[in-house]
Short mmCIF file of C-alpha atoms in Angstrom, two decimals:
data_model
loop_
_atom_site.label_atom_id
_atom_site.label_comp_id
_atom_site.label_asym_id
_atom_site.label_seq_id
_atom_site.Cartn_x
_atom_site.Cartn_y
_atom_site.Cartn_z
CA MET I 1 -57.84 88.19 -59.81
CA MET I 2 -60.16 88.63 -62.75
CA ALA I 3 -58.42 87.83 -65.79
CA GLU I 4 -58.96 89.55 -69.29
CA LYS I 5 -62.80 90.05 -69.99
CA GLY I 6 -64.11 87.13 -72.21
CA LYS I 7 -61.25 84.70 -71.93
CA TYR I 8 -61.19 83.53 -68.26
CA THR I 9 -63.54 83.96 -65.18
CA GLU I 10 -61.09 83.98 -62.44
CA THR I 11 -57.46 83.04 -61.99
CA PHE I 12 -54.71 82.34 -59.40
CA TYR I 13 -51.79 85.29 -59.44
CA THR I 14 -49.18 83.19 -61.66
CA GLY I 15 -46.46 86.05 -60.81
CA ALA I 16 -44.34 87.77 -63.61
CA ASP I 17 -43.83 86.32 -66.99
CA TYR I 18 -40.83 84.44 -67.44
CA GLY I 19 -38.91 86.72 -69.77
CA PHE I 20 -38.03 84.04 -72.34
CA ASN I 21 -41.33 82.88 -72.75
CA SER I 22 -44.12 84.96 -71.87
CA ASP I 23 -46.74 82.16 -72.24
CA LEU I 24 -44.91 79.79 -69.93
CA GLY I 25 -47.54 78.61 -67.10
CA LYS I 26 -50.48 80.17 -68.32
CA GLU I 27 -51.98 76.90 -69.03
CA TYR I 28 -52.02 75.71 -65.50
CA SER I 29 -53.35 79.09 -63.90
CA ILE I 30 -56.96 77.63 -63.25
CA GLY I 31 -58.42 79.30 -66.23
CA PHE I 32 -57.31 77.01 -68.99
CA SER I 33 -59.31 78.09 -71.86
CA PRO I 34 -62.80 79.79 -72.75
CA SER I 35 -64.26 76.59 -73.09
CA TYR I 36 -62.81 75.23 -69.58
CA SER I 37 -62.32 77.68 -66.71
CA PRO I 38 -62.91 76.20 -63.14
CA GLY I 39 -62.90 78.65 -60.54
CA ALA I 40 -60.33 78.73 -57.85
CA SER I 41 -62.98 77.74 -55.29
CA GLU I 42 -63.02 74.05 -57.08
CA PHE I 43 -59.79 73.44 -56.14
CA GLY I 44 -58.80 71.95 -52.60
CA LEU I 45 -55.19 71.97 -50.68
CA SER I 46 -53.81 68.96 -48.46
CA THR I 47 -52.57 69.34 -44.75
CA ASP I 48 -48.97 68.42 -43.86
CA PRO I 49 -48.71 64.76 -43.70
CA ARG I 50 -45.58 64.87 -41.39
CA SER I 51 -47.51 66.61 -38.56
CA ALA I 52 -50.08 64.92 -35.95
CA ASN I 53 -51.71 68.37 -35.24
CA GLN I 54 -54.11 68.14 -37.96
CA ILE I 55 -56.26 70.38 -36.36
CA ASN I 56 -53.31 73.52 -36.76
CA GLU I 57 -53.26 72.25 -40.39
CA VAL I 58 -56.64 72.40 -41.01
CA SER I 59 -57.00 75.72 -39.56
CA LYS I 60 -53.96 76.98 -41.62
CA LYS I 61 -55.69 75.86 -44.80
CA LEU I 62 -58.93 77.25 -43.82
CA ASN I 63 -57.24 80.97 -43.76
CA THR I 64 -56.38 80.77 -47.36
CA GLY I 65 -60.13 80.68 -48.05
CA THR I 66 -60.30 77.13 -49.59
CA LYS I 67 -63.44 75.12 -49.67
CA LEU I 68 -62.20 71.96 -49.78
CA ILE I 69 -59.46 70.19 -47.69
CA GLU I 70 -57.77 66.59 -47.66
CA VAL I 71 -56.69 65.81 -44.38
CA GLU I 72 -53.65 63.39 -44.34
CA GLY I 73 -53.10 60.41 -42.42
CA LEU I 74 -50.53 59.18 -44.91
CA GLN I 75 -48.28 57.97 -42.27
CA SER I 76 -49.41 55.07 -40.09
CA ALA I 77 -47.19 56.55 -37.00
CA THR I 78 -48.42 59.95 -37.44
CA LEU I 79 -52.11 58.97 -37.52
CA GLU I 80 -51.85 56.82 -34.45
CA ASN I 81 -50.84 60.08 -32.65
CA ILE I 82 -53.88 62.10 -33.49
CA PRO I 83 -56.22 61.90 -30.57
CA LYS I 84 -59.80 61.01 -31.53
CA GLN I 85 -60.67 64.34 -30.22
CA HIS I 86 -59.25 66.07 -32.89
CA PHE I 87 -61.33 64.47 -35.66
CA ALA I 88 -64.38 65.47 -33.56
CA GLU I 89 -62.82 69.02 -33.59
CA ILE I 90 -62.01 69.38 -37.01
CA ASN I 91 -65.40 68.26 -37.82
CA ARG I 92 -66.58 71.14 -35.79
CA LEU I 93 -64.42 73.23 -37.91
CA ARG I 94 -66.30 71.92 -40.74
CA LYS I 95 -69.55 72.73 -39.79
CA LEU I 96 -68.50 76.48 -38.79
CA THR I 97 -66.80 77.27 -42.13
CA GLY I 98 -68.94 75.12 -44.72
CA VAL I 99 -65.72 73.44 -45.84
CA ASP I 100 -65.72 70.18 -47.62
CA LEU I 101 -63.39 67.60 -46.06
CA THR I 102 -61.52 64.37 -47.54
CA PHE I 103 -58.92 62.14 -46.28
CA HIS I 104 -55.93 60.35 -47.39
CA GLY I 105 -55.60 57.02 -45.43
CA PRO I 106 -52.21 55.47 -44.43
CA LEU I 107 -49.67 53.90 -46.87
CA VAL I 108 -50.28 50.20 -46.71
CA GLU I 109 -49.89 47.11 -48.87
CA PRO I 110 -53.67 46.11 -49.39
CA THR I 111 -52.67 42.83 -51.08
CA GLY I 112 -50.55 41.29 -48.16
CA VAL I 113 -47.68 40.97 -49.89
CA THR I 114 -44.22 41.53 -47.91
CA THR I 115 -40.68 41.24 -49.02
CA GLN I 116 -40.78 37.59 -47.48
CA GLY I 117 -43.77 36.91 -49.93
CA TRP I 118 -47.45 36.89 -49.12
CA ASN I 119 -49.87 34.87 -47.09
CA GLU I 120 -53.37 35.66 -45.83
CA THR I 121 -52.37 36.75 -42.42
CA HIS I 122 -50.38 40.05 -43.70
CA ARG I 123 -53.44 40.67 -45.76
CA GLU I 124 -55.83 40.69 -42.84
CA GLN I 125 -53.31 42.76 -40.99
CA ALA I 126 -53.46 45.66 -43.92
CA GLU I 127 -57.18 45.53 -43.88
CA ARG I 128 -57.51 45.87 -40.47
CA GLN I 129 -55.12 48.84 -40.12
CA MET I 130 -56.74 50.30 -43.49
CA TRP I 131 -60.32 50.03 -41.78
CA HIS I 132 -58.91 51.65 -38.83
CA ALA I 133 -58.47 54.75 -40.75
CA VAL I 134 -61.82 54.60 -42.38
CA GLU I 135 -63.16 54.81 -38.98
CA ARG I 136 -61.62 57.64 -37.95
CA ALA I 137 -62.21 59.62 -41.17
CA HIS I 138 -65.75 58.79 -40.70
CA GLY I 139 -65.49 61.14 -37.73
CA LEU I 140 -64.39 64.08 -39.93
CA ASN I 141 -68.19 64.31 -41.46
CA PRO I 142 -70.45 61.71 -39.63
CA ASP I 143 -73.37 63.05 -41.83
CA GLY I 144 -71.96 62.82 -45.16
CA ASN I 145 -69.73 60.24 -47.25
CA VAL I 146 -66.24 61.10 -46.96
CA LEU I 147 -63.98 60.01 -49.31
CA VAL I 148 -60.92 58.02 -48.05
CA THR I 149 -58.05 57.35 -50.55
CA PHE I 150 -55.75 54.53 -50.36
CA HIS I 151 -52.91 53.43 -52.84
CA SER I 152 -53.41 50.56 -55.07
CA SER I 153 -50.46 49.21 -53.56
CA ASN I 154 -47.40 50.13 -51.64
CA GLY I 155 -44.32 48.49 -51.77
CA LEU I 156 -45.49 45.84 -54.38
CA PRO I 157 -43.00 45.56 -57.62
CA ASP I 158 -44.21 46.61 -60.88
CA PRO I 159 -45.96 43.36 -61.84
CA VAL I 160 -45.33 43.96 -65.61
CA THR I 161 -42.70 46.65 -66.61
CA LYS I 162 -43.70 48.05 -70.04
CA VAL I 163 -41.31 50.51 -71.70
CA MET I 164 -41.30 52.39 -75.16
CA THR I 165 -38.40 51.62 -77.28
CA GLU I 166 -37.05 51.57 -80.72
CA VAL I 167 -37.27 48.02 -82.14
CA VAL I 168 -36.24 46.84 -85.82
CA ASP I 169 -38.61 44.92 -88.05
CA PRO I 170 -37.30 41.64 -88.64
CA GLU I 171 -38.67 41.53 -91.97
CA THR I 172 -38.44 44.93 -93.29
CA GLY I 173 -35.58 46.17 -91.10
CA GLU I 174 -37.82 49.28 -90.29
CA LYS I 175 -36.91 51.04 -86.97
CA LYS I 176 -39.87 51.98 -84.81
CA MET I 177 -41.19 52.79 -81.39
CA LYS I 178 -42.95 49.90 -79.89
CA GLU I 179 -44.26 49.07 -76.34
CA VAL I 180 -42.25 45.89 -75.13
CA ILE I 181 -42.60 44.15 -71.91
CA LYS I 182 -39.26 44.45 -69.82
CA GLY I 183 -40.14 43.08 -66.58
CA PHE I 184 -42.80 40.19 -65.52
CA TRP I 185 -43.24 39.18 -61.98
CA VAL I 186 -45.15 36.14 -61.17
CA VAL I 187 -46.37 34.41 -57.78
CA ASP I 188 -45.50 30.89 -56.65
CA GLN I 189 -49.01 29.73 -55.00
CA ALA I 190 -47.98 27.16 -53.08
CA THR I 191 -45.12 29.21 -50.98
CA GLY I 192 -46.34 32.55 -51.48
CA ARG I 193 -43.57 33.97 -53.08
CA PHE I 194 -43.01 35.84 -55.98
CA GLU I 195 -39.89 36.29 -58.56
CA PRO I 196 -39.20 37.94 -61.89
CA LEU I 197 -40.01 36.08 -65.24
CA THR I 198 -37.63 37.54 -67.80
CA PRO I 199 -39.28 38.03 -71.05
CA LYS I 200 -36.74 37.11 -73.75
CA PRO I 201 -37.20 35.48 -77.39
CA ASP I 202 -37.12 31.87 -77.98
CA TYR I 203 -34.96 31.14 -80.72
CA PHE I 204 -35.44 27.31 -80.13
CA LYS I 205 -38.90 27.98 -81.34
CA SER I 206 -38.05 31.07 -83.89
CA LYS I 207 -40.56 33.25 -81.67
CA GLU I 208 -38.22 36.25 -81.61
CA LYS I 209 -40.39 38.13 -83.53
CA VAL I 210 -43.13 38.27 -80.77
CA TRP I 211 -41.08 40.96 -78.86
CA GLY I 212 -41.38 43.38 -81.65
CA SER I 213 -44.91 42.67 -82.10
CA SER I 214 -48.01 44.23 -80.30
CA ILE I 215 -48.17 43.89 -76.36
CA GLU I 216 -50.99 41.63 -76.37
CA ALA I 217 -48.64 38.96 -78.16
CA GLN I 218 -45.84 39.40 -75.75
CA GLU I 219 -48.24 39.10 -73.01
CA LYS I 220 -49.41 35.85 -74.60
CA ALA I 221 -45.72 34.58 -75.18
CA LEU I 222 -45.30 34.87 -71.55
CA MET I 223 -48.35 33.31 -70.17
CA ASP I 224 -47.54 30.36 -72.61
CA VAL I 225 -44.30 30.18 -70.58
CA ILE I 226 -46.18 30.24 -67.11
CA GLU I 227 -48.39 27.70 -68.52
CA LYS I 228 -45.42 25.56 -69.31
CA GLN I 229 -43.67 25.90 -66.27
CA SER I 230 -46.73 25.07 -64.33
CA LYS I 231 -47.18 21.96 -66.05
CA ASP I 232 -43.54 21.00 -65.48
CA VAL I 233 -44.00 22.08 -62.13
CA TRP I 234 -47.03 19.51 -61.57
CA PHE I 235 -45.46 16.43 -63.32
CA ARG I 236 -42.19 16.84 -60.99
CA GLN I 237 -44.30 17.13 -57.69
CA LEU I 238 -46.21 13.71 -59.04
CA GLN I 239 -43.26 12.37 -59.88
CA GLY I 240 -42.03 12.83 -56.50
CA VAL I 241 -44.85 11.15 -55.03
CA ALA I 242 -44.70 8.33 -57.42
CA TYR I 243 -40.75 7.91 -56.60
CA HIS I 244 -41.20 7.73 -52.84
CA ALA I 245 -44.34 5.51 -53.16
CA ASN I 246 -42.51 3.11 -55.60
CA ASN I 247 -39.20 3.35 -53.30
CA GLY I 248 -41.54 2.03 -50.34
CA ALA I 249 -43.43 -0.56 -51.76
CA ASN I 250 -40.12 -1.80 -53.30
CA ILE I 251 -38.41 -2.04 -49.93
CA VAL I 252 -41.65 -3.70 -48.41
CA ASN I 253 -42.05 -6.40 -51.27
CA GLU I 254 -38.02 -7.19 -51.15
CA VAL I 255 -38.39 -7.84 -47.31
CA LEU I 256 -41.75 -9.62 -47.56
CA THR I 257 -40.41 -12.13 -50.21
CA GLY I 258 -36.97 -12.43 -48.65
CA LYS I 259 -35.01 -10.90 -51.57
CA GLU I 260 -33.76 -8.32 -49.49
CA SER I 261 -31.69 -10.82 -46.92
CA GLY I 262 -31.08 -13.46 -49.27
CA GLU I 263 -33.18 -15.74 -47.66
CA LYS I 264 -32.46 -19.57 -48.91
CA GLU I 265 -35.57 -21.20 -47.01
CA LYS I 266 -38.54 -19.58 -48.69
CA GLY I 267 -41.74 -20.04 -46.79
CA LYS I 268 -40.79 -20.40 -43.19
CA ILE I 269 -41.75 -17.32 -42.30
CA THR I 270 -44.73 -15.95 -44.29
CA GLU I 271 -45.57 -12.40 -45.45
CA LYS I 272 -48.35 -12.02 -43.11
CA GLU I 273 -45.78 -13.19 -40.06
CA LYS I 274 -43.44 -10.75 -41.08
CA LEU I 275 -45.95 -7.93 -41.25
CA GLU I 276 -47.14 -9.17 -37.47
CA PHE I 277 -43.76 -9.05 -36.22
CA TYR I 278 -43.18 -5.56 -38.03
CA LYS I 279 -46.09 -4.39 -35.79
CA ASN I 280 -45.11 -5.84 -32.86
CA TYR I 281 -41.70 -3.96 -33.47
CA LEU I 282 -43.35 -0.82 -33.81
CA ALA I 283 -45.05 -1.24 -30.68
CA GLY I 284 -41.44 -1.76 -29.06
CA GLY I 285 -41.67 -5.68 -28.98
CA ASP I 286 -38.41 -7.96 -29.23
CA ALA I 287 -38.55 -9.12 -32.84
CA MET I 288 -36.82 -12.50 -31.89
CA GLN I 289 -39.54 -13.27 -29.41
CA ALA I 290 -42.41 -12.88 -31.68
CA VAL I 291 -40.10 -15.21 -34.19
CA GLY I 292 -39.50 -18.00 -31.71
CA ALA I 293 -36.52 -20.12 -31.63
CA ASP I 294 -38.16 -22.62 -34.14
CA LYS I 295 -38.27 -20.07 -37.14
CA GLY I 296 -34.54 -20.78 -37.95
CA MET I 297 -33.43 -17.00 -38.69
CA SER I 298 -30.99 -15.20 -36.84
CA LYS I 299 -31.71 -12.12 -34.68
CA GLU I 300 -29.49 -10.01 -36.84
CA ILE I 301 -31.61 -10.86 -40.07
CA MET I 302 -34.58 -10.05 -38.39
CA VAL I 303 -33.47 -6.74 -36.71
CA HIS I 304 -32.41 -5.73 -40.02
CA GLN I 305 -35.62 -6.62 -42.06
CA MET I 306 -37.53 -4.67 -39.22
CA GLN I 307 -35.48 -1.75 -39.91
CA ALA I 308 -35.92 -2.04 -43.79
CA LEU I 309 -39.68 -2.13 -43.38
CA SER I 310 -39.52 0.85 -40.93
CA HIS I 311 -37.53 2.38 -44.07
CA GLY I 312 -40.24 1.87 -46.49
CA ASP I 313 -42.90 2.74 -44.37
CA ILE I 314 -41.37 6.11 -44.05
CA TYR I 315 -41.52 6.54 -47.71
CA LEU I 316 -45.12 5.52 -47.96
CA ARG I 317 -45.80 8.16 -45.20
CA ASP I 318 -44.04 11.05 -47.09
CA ALA I 319 -45.78 9.69 -50.55
CA TYR I 320 -49.26 9.87 -48.74
CA GLN I 321 -48.57 13.46 -47.37
CA ASP I 322 -47.35 14.83 -50.36
CA LEU I 323 -50.39 13.17 -52.72
CA GLN I 324 -52.77 14.99 -49.80
CA THR I 325 -51.09 18.59 -50.62
CA LEU I 326 -51.49 17.91 -54.46
CA PHE I 327 -54.82 16.56 -54.24
CA ASN I 328 -56.13 19.49 -52.09
CA GLN I 329 -54.41 22.00 -54.62
CA ALA I 330 -56.03 20.22 -57.21
CA TYR I 331 -59.48 19.98 -55.87
CA GLU I 332 -59.19 23.64 -55.06
CA ALA I 333 -58.14 24.56 -58.72
CA ALA I 334 -61.07 22.56 -60.23
CA LYS I 335 -63.69 24.21 -58.11
CA LYS I 336 -62.28 27.72 -58.95
CA ASN I 337 -62.39 27.02 -62.88
CA ASN I 338 -65.70 24.75 -62.45
CA SER I 339 -64.04 22.18 -64.18
CA GLN I 340 -66.79 19.41 -63.64
CA ASP I 341 -64.94 16.69 -65.48
CA ASP I 342 -61.74 17.01 -63.05
CA LEU I 343 -63.99 17.00 -60.18
CA LYS I 344 -65.77 13.72 -60.74
CA LYS I 345 -62.33 12.04 -61.25
CA LEU I 346 -61.39 13.60 -57.89
CA ASP I 347 -64.34 12.61 -55.84
CA VAL I 348 -64.56 9.09 -57.04
CA PHE I 349 -60.82 9.06 -55.68
CA ARG I 350 -61.64 10.97 -52.59
CA ASN I 351 -64.35 8.52 -51.71
CA GLU I 352 -62.23 5.87 -52.64
CA ILE I 353 -59.26 6.85 -50.19
CA LYS I 354 -61.76 7.60 -47.32
CA SER I 355 -61.88 3.99 -46.34
CA LYS I 356 -58.57 3.37 -46.90
CA VAL I 357 -56.77 6.27 -45.05
CA LYS I 358 -56.88 4.34 -41.76
CA ASP I 359 -54.38 1.73 -43.39
CA ILE I 360 -51.80 4.00 -43.24
CA GLU I 361 -51.42 3.05 -39.27
CA ASP I 362 -51.91 -0.48 -40.17
CA PRO I 363 -48.60 -2.36 -40.85
CA LEU I 364 -50.52 -5.26 -42.08
CA LYS I 365 -51.95 -3.40 -45.11
CA MET I 366 -48.56 -1.70 -46.13
CA GLU I 367 -48.99 -3.12 -49.73
CA GLU I 368 -52.48 -2.43 -50.39
CA PHE I 369 -52.08 1.56 -49.04
CA ALA I 370 -48.80 1.74 -51.42
CA ASN I 371 -51.10 0.74 -54.40
CA THR I 372 -53.71 3.34 -53.31
CA ILE I 373 -51.12 6.13 -53.19
CA MET I 374 -49.89 5.19 -56.75
CA ARG I 375 -53.68 4.92 -57.98
CA GLY I 376 -54.11 8.65 -56.57
CA VAL I 377 -50.91 9.51 -58.94
CA ASN I 378 -52.46 8.02 -61.95
CA VAL I 379 -55.90 10.04 -61.10
CA LEU I 380 -53.76 13.40 -60.76
CA ASN I 381 -51.96 13.01 -64.15
CA THR I 382 -55.22 12.67 -65.85
CA ILE I 383 -56.46 16.13 -64.84
CA SER I 384 -55.90 19.60 -66.02
CA PRO I 385 -52.46 20.87 -63.71
CA PRO I 386 -53.30 23.53 -61.34
CA GLN I 387 -51.54 26.74 -61.98
CA SER I 388 -48.84 26.86 -59.80
CA LEU I 389 -47.49 30.26 -61.06
CA ARG I 390 -49.67 33.00 -61.64
CA PRO I 391 -49.09 36.68 -62.78
CA LEU I 392 -48.33 38.81 -59.90
CA ARG I 393 -50.77 41.38 -61.74
CA GLU I 394 -53.43 38.79 -61.66
CA PHE I 395 -53.09 37.84 -58.09
CA GLY I 396 -52.28 41.38 -57.03
CA ILE I 397 -55.41 42.68 -58.25
CA GLU I 398 -57.45 39.51 -56.65
CA GLN I 399 -56.07 40.01 -53.20
CA SER I 400 -56.03 44.06 -53.24
CA SER I 401 -59.81 43.83 -54.40
CA GLU I 402 -60.66 41.39 -51.53
CA THR I 403 -59.34 44.41 -49.04
CA PHE I 404 -61.17 47.00 -50.71
CA SER I 405 -64.55 45.08 -50.99
CA ASN I 406 -64.22 44.20 -47.39
CA LEU I 407 -63.54 47.80 -46.49
CA ALA I 408 -66.44 48.97 -48.50
CA LEU I 409 -68.68 46.39 -46.84
CA SER I 410 -67.79 47.30 -43.58
CA SER I 411 -68.36 50.81 -44.00
CA TYR I 412 -71.74 50.23 -45.41
CA LYS I 413 -72.57 47.76 -42.32
CA ASN I 414 -71.78 50.49 -39.66
CA PHE I 415 -72.31 53.59 -41.17
CA GLY I 416 -75.14 53.12 -44.00
CA ASP I 417 -75.98 56.20 -45.82
CA THR I 418 -73.09 58.17 -44.28
CA ALA I 419 -70.60 55.37 -44.95
CA PRO I 420 -67.20 56.77 -46.07
CA ILE I 421 -66.31 55.82 -49.66
CA ILE I 422 -63.05 54.15 -50.65
CA SER I 423 -61.19 55.79 -53.29
CA ILE I 424 -58.18 53.84 -54.77
CA GLU I 425 -55.39 56.02 -56.02
CA ASN I 426 -52.33 55.31 -58.58
CA PRO I 427 -49.32 55.40 -56.95
CA PRO I 428 -46.03 56.78 -58.84
CA ALA I 429 -45.68 54.83 -62.03
CA GLY I 430 -43.06 52.27 -61.76
CA THR I 431 -44.18 50.79 -58.78
CA GLY I 432 -46.84 48.01 -58.42
CA LEU I 433 -50.46 48.43 -60.01
CA ALA I 434 -49.96 52.14 -60.85
CA ARG I 435 -51.26 52.19 -64.74
CA ALA I 436 -54.93 53.39 -65.35
CA GLU I 437 -55.56 49.61 -66.45
CA ASP I 438 -54.54 48.41 -63.44
CA LEU I 439 -56.51 50.83 -61.28
CA ARG I 440 -59.95 50.10 -63.51
CA ASP I 441 -59.18 46.29 -63.19
CA ILE I 442 -58.97 46.74 -59.24
CA ILE I 443 -62.15 48.74 -59.09
CA ASN I 444 -64.36 46.45 -61.37
CA LYS I 445 -63.46 43.78 -59.39
CA SER I 446 -63.85 45.03 -56.08
CA ARG I 447 -67.25 46.60 -57.23
CA LYS I 448 -68.31 42.98 -58.56
CA MET I 449 -67.16 41.01 -54.93
CA LEU I 450 -68.76 44.16 -52.77
CA GLN I 451 -72.17 43.36 -54.78
CA GLU I 452 -71.79 39.91 -54.17
CA LYS I 453 -71.31 40.46 -50.57
CA LEU I 454 -74.07 42.96 -50.07
CA MET I 455 -76.28 40.32 -51.30
CA ARG I 456 -75.31 37.30 -49.52
CA GLU I 457 -74.95 39.45 -46.08
CA GLU I 458 -77.19 42.27 -46.30
CA ASN I 459 -79.94 40.89 -48.61
CA LEU I 460 -79.77 43.56 -50.80
CA SER I 461 -81.31 43.27 -54.17
CA SER I 462 -78.80 42.77 -57.02
CA GLY I 463 -79.62 46.31 -58.58
CA ALA I 464 -79.44 48.10 -55.27
CA ALA I 465 -76.16 45.90 -54.43
CA GLU I 466 -74.61 46.88 -57.78
CA LYS I 467 -75.54 50.93 -56.91
CA GLN I 468 -74.04 50.95 -53.75
CA ALA I 469 -70.89 49.06 -55.22
CA GLU I 470 -70.49 52.10 -57.66
CA LYS I 471 -71.25 54.61 -55.03
CA LEU I 472 -68.99 52.99 -52.25
CA ILE I 473 -65.83 52.28 -54.49
CA GLY I 474 -64.08 54.79 -56.87
CA ALA I 475 -60.62 56.18 -57.96
CA THR I 476 -58.24 58.96 -57.00
CA TRP I 477 -56.28 60.07 -59.93
CA ASP I 478 -52.77 61.71 -59.35
CA VAL I 479 -51.61 63.31 -62.22
CA GLY I 480 -48.09 63.40 -61.06
CA HIS I 481 -47.67 60.01 -60.52
CA ILE I 482 -49.08 58.89 -64.13
CA ASN I 483 -46.95 61.50 -65.79
CA MET I 484 -43.73 59.25 -64.49
CA ILE I 485 -44.40 56.96 -67.18
CA ARG I 486 -42.29 59.24 -69.32
CA LYS I 487 -39.18 57.71 -67.87
CA TYR I 488 -40.07 54.79 -69.65
CA GLY I 489 -40.03 56.51 -73.08
CA TYR I 490 -43.91 57.31 -73.11
CA GLU I 491 -44.86 60.74 -74.03
CA GLU I 492 -47.92 63.33 -73.14
CA LYS I 493 -50.49 61.67 -75.51
CA ASP I 494 -49.76 58.33 -73.65
CA VAL I 495 -50.39 60.27 -70.44
CA VAL I 496 -53.60 61.78 -71.34
CA LYS I 497 -54.76 58.25 -72.99
CA ASP I 498 -54.02 56.67 -69.64
CA THR I 499 -56.15 59.10 -67.64
CA GLU I 500 -59.27 58.59 -70.64
CA LYS I 501 -58.79 54.84 -69.63
CA ILE I 502 -59.90 55.34 -65.96
CA ALA I 503 -61.52 58.96 -66.26
CA LYS I 504 -65.26 57.56 -65.48
CA TYR I 505 -64.23 56.10 -62.19
CA VAL I 506 -62.25 59.16 -60.75
CA ASN I 507 -63.89 60.94 -58.02
CA LYS I 508 -60.76 62.82 -56.88
CA VAL I 509 -57.72 64.14 -58.33
CA HIS I 510 -54.47 64.85 -57.05
CA LEU I 511 -52.55 68.11 -58.83
CA SER I 512 -48.75 68.49 -58.60
CA ASP I 513 -46.06 68.78 -61.48
CA ASN I 514 -43.12 66.79 -62.20
CA PHE I 515 -40.79 66.41 -65.56
CA GLY I 516 -41.82 62.66 -65.34
CA MET I 517 -38.22 61.24 -63.89
CA GLU I 518 -38.71 61.50 -60.25
CA HIS I 519 -41.69 61.75 -57.89
CA THR I 520 -41.12 65.51 -57.00
CA GLU I 521 -44.34 67.65 -56.46
CA LEU I 522 -43.94 70.98 -58.19
CA PRO I 523 -46.70 73.56 -58.58
CA MET I 524 -48.76 73.29 -61.32
CA GLY I 525 -47.33 74.85 -64.60
CA MET I 526 -43.65 74.20 -63.45
CA GLY I 527 -42.98 70.90 -64.76
CA ASN I 528 -44.56 68.83 -68.05
CA VAL I 529 -47.70 67.44 -66.86
CA PRO I 530 -50.47 67.70 -69.07
CA THR I 531 -53.21 68.74 -66.31
CA LYS I 532 -55.37 70.35 -68.79
CA PRO I 533 -56.54 67.50 -70.92
CA MET I 534 -56.25 65.14 -67.99
CA LEU I 535 -58.99 67.34 -66.14
CA GLU I 536 -61.08 67.74 -69.33
CA ALA I 537 -61.02 63.92 -69.73
CA ILE I 538 -62.23 63.25 -66.53
CA GLU I 539 -64.81 66.08 -66.09
CA LYS I 540 -66.60 64.70 -69.08
CA TYR I 541 -67.87 61.91 -66.83
CA ASN I 542 -67.76 63.82 -63.21
CA LYS I 543 -68.31 67.65 -63.23
CA GLN I 544 -67.97 67.78 -59.55
CA VAL I 545 -64.73 65.76 -59.20
CA LYS I 546 -62.89 66.82 -55.99
CA LYS I 547 -59.29 68.68 -57.01
CA ILE I 548 -56.48 68.64 -54.38
CA ILE I 549 -53.43 70.62 -55.10
#
């Protein structure tokens, strides 16, 4: 219907006025203001994600006259029940009606994190599942670039929980609202498990003021805690290696010198002979046969010494295995951080131990091998400790970016100019990687990784690869999802501010309403989502952004 002349161009019928407030809902009736009045045809509709009969769902939406439809593959099991012929038939309907189509992929955790922790296999499985959805989505419009939406996370805990809370300035006693970190998760890189790190004042160091200061100061304090814990973990691990190596070396030394058995006659059986006897013992021989009757040592003492040497040998082997694990961890960290000084030290020891690795199997060189292990511990003590704990946010962005960049790369390799576009959506606030800065950082890192992969694998120039990366990876901004930061004490201005941070990346908007407390999906105008200023912020960068109700 047409609105009042000179005010709006067109609008949806909003129903009767609400008797107590005749203005209620008018802001959300498509014609927002004289300066911003999008036509009804600019708004699209989504299909029912519970139905595998997406042909029927698309047909029903076409009957409304809409020119934009989002086909739903939100539920993995439902998507698997849609025959491939259905996508071809929906494409035929698209060409007959001139409708534009987008696609919502399944809810998958792109980082590969599960309740048991993280490993690369889980991430690769998620990537394959998501790629299957991209391939199918291409069938909706083989001649164009279908926008395929995936959530930035699905099941990941909120890595950094921020809330607006009233704090008291310890110096002035003044009460004021501050953004405070209430939850912070870290990942143990050795095990892949993640756990919460509780932010709290450090009264021992008089840092209680940090939690009433800026969010940056709070983050810095938490990073200091992580760095200290990483150093402590590294120190304990090195001490563990040294403990096993020392124990092993001491046991071997006591046996070889005779201290362990209290031998009264020294020198009758040399250290070399004992090691020869031990070598024979390991091969299954009889220690006393090797000793001979003229050596003057009882069988019981000799067997006891062979068992003691075996015990020391086990300590040394355990120490070597632990040293190898820590060395590999340190080397990877030094490469990643481009720490040339640390790499030089590690390379020197690596070359040193190469010729001695075989000594672990030679009982005659047990003492020498123990010294090599201790030398390795000393080397690892002189380098920068690897970061055993990492912030979950940093880790999650890195892993999800690997997945999204790989999806975009496969899309480009398989479909070229008609490659589907990966559009990353913010999940409901309070879940993992749901804020604007999270989405922004994922997109920037994903684009950078894609650019490098296109240059390396497709021989694109830096400029051409960058252009493709910007085209193939963008954002879907769900206005209802971000409005849920209100339950953490934020206000309307904060919701709009978050939108402004991500606006230039957005190629699709999901429109719904709620009151910021629960994940409801009310029609626009029935909650408190500030739709108008959010759309205005986005359309400063993209006038053709796709809007899905």
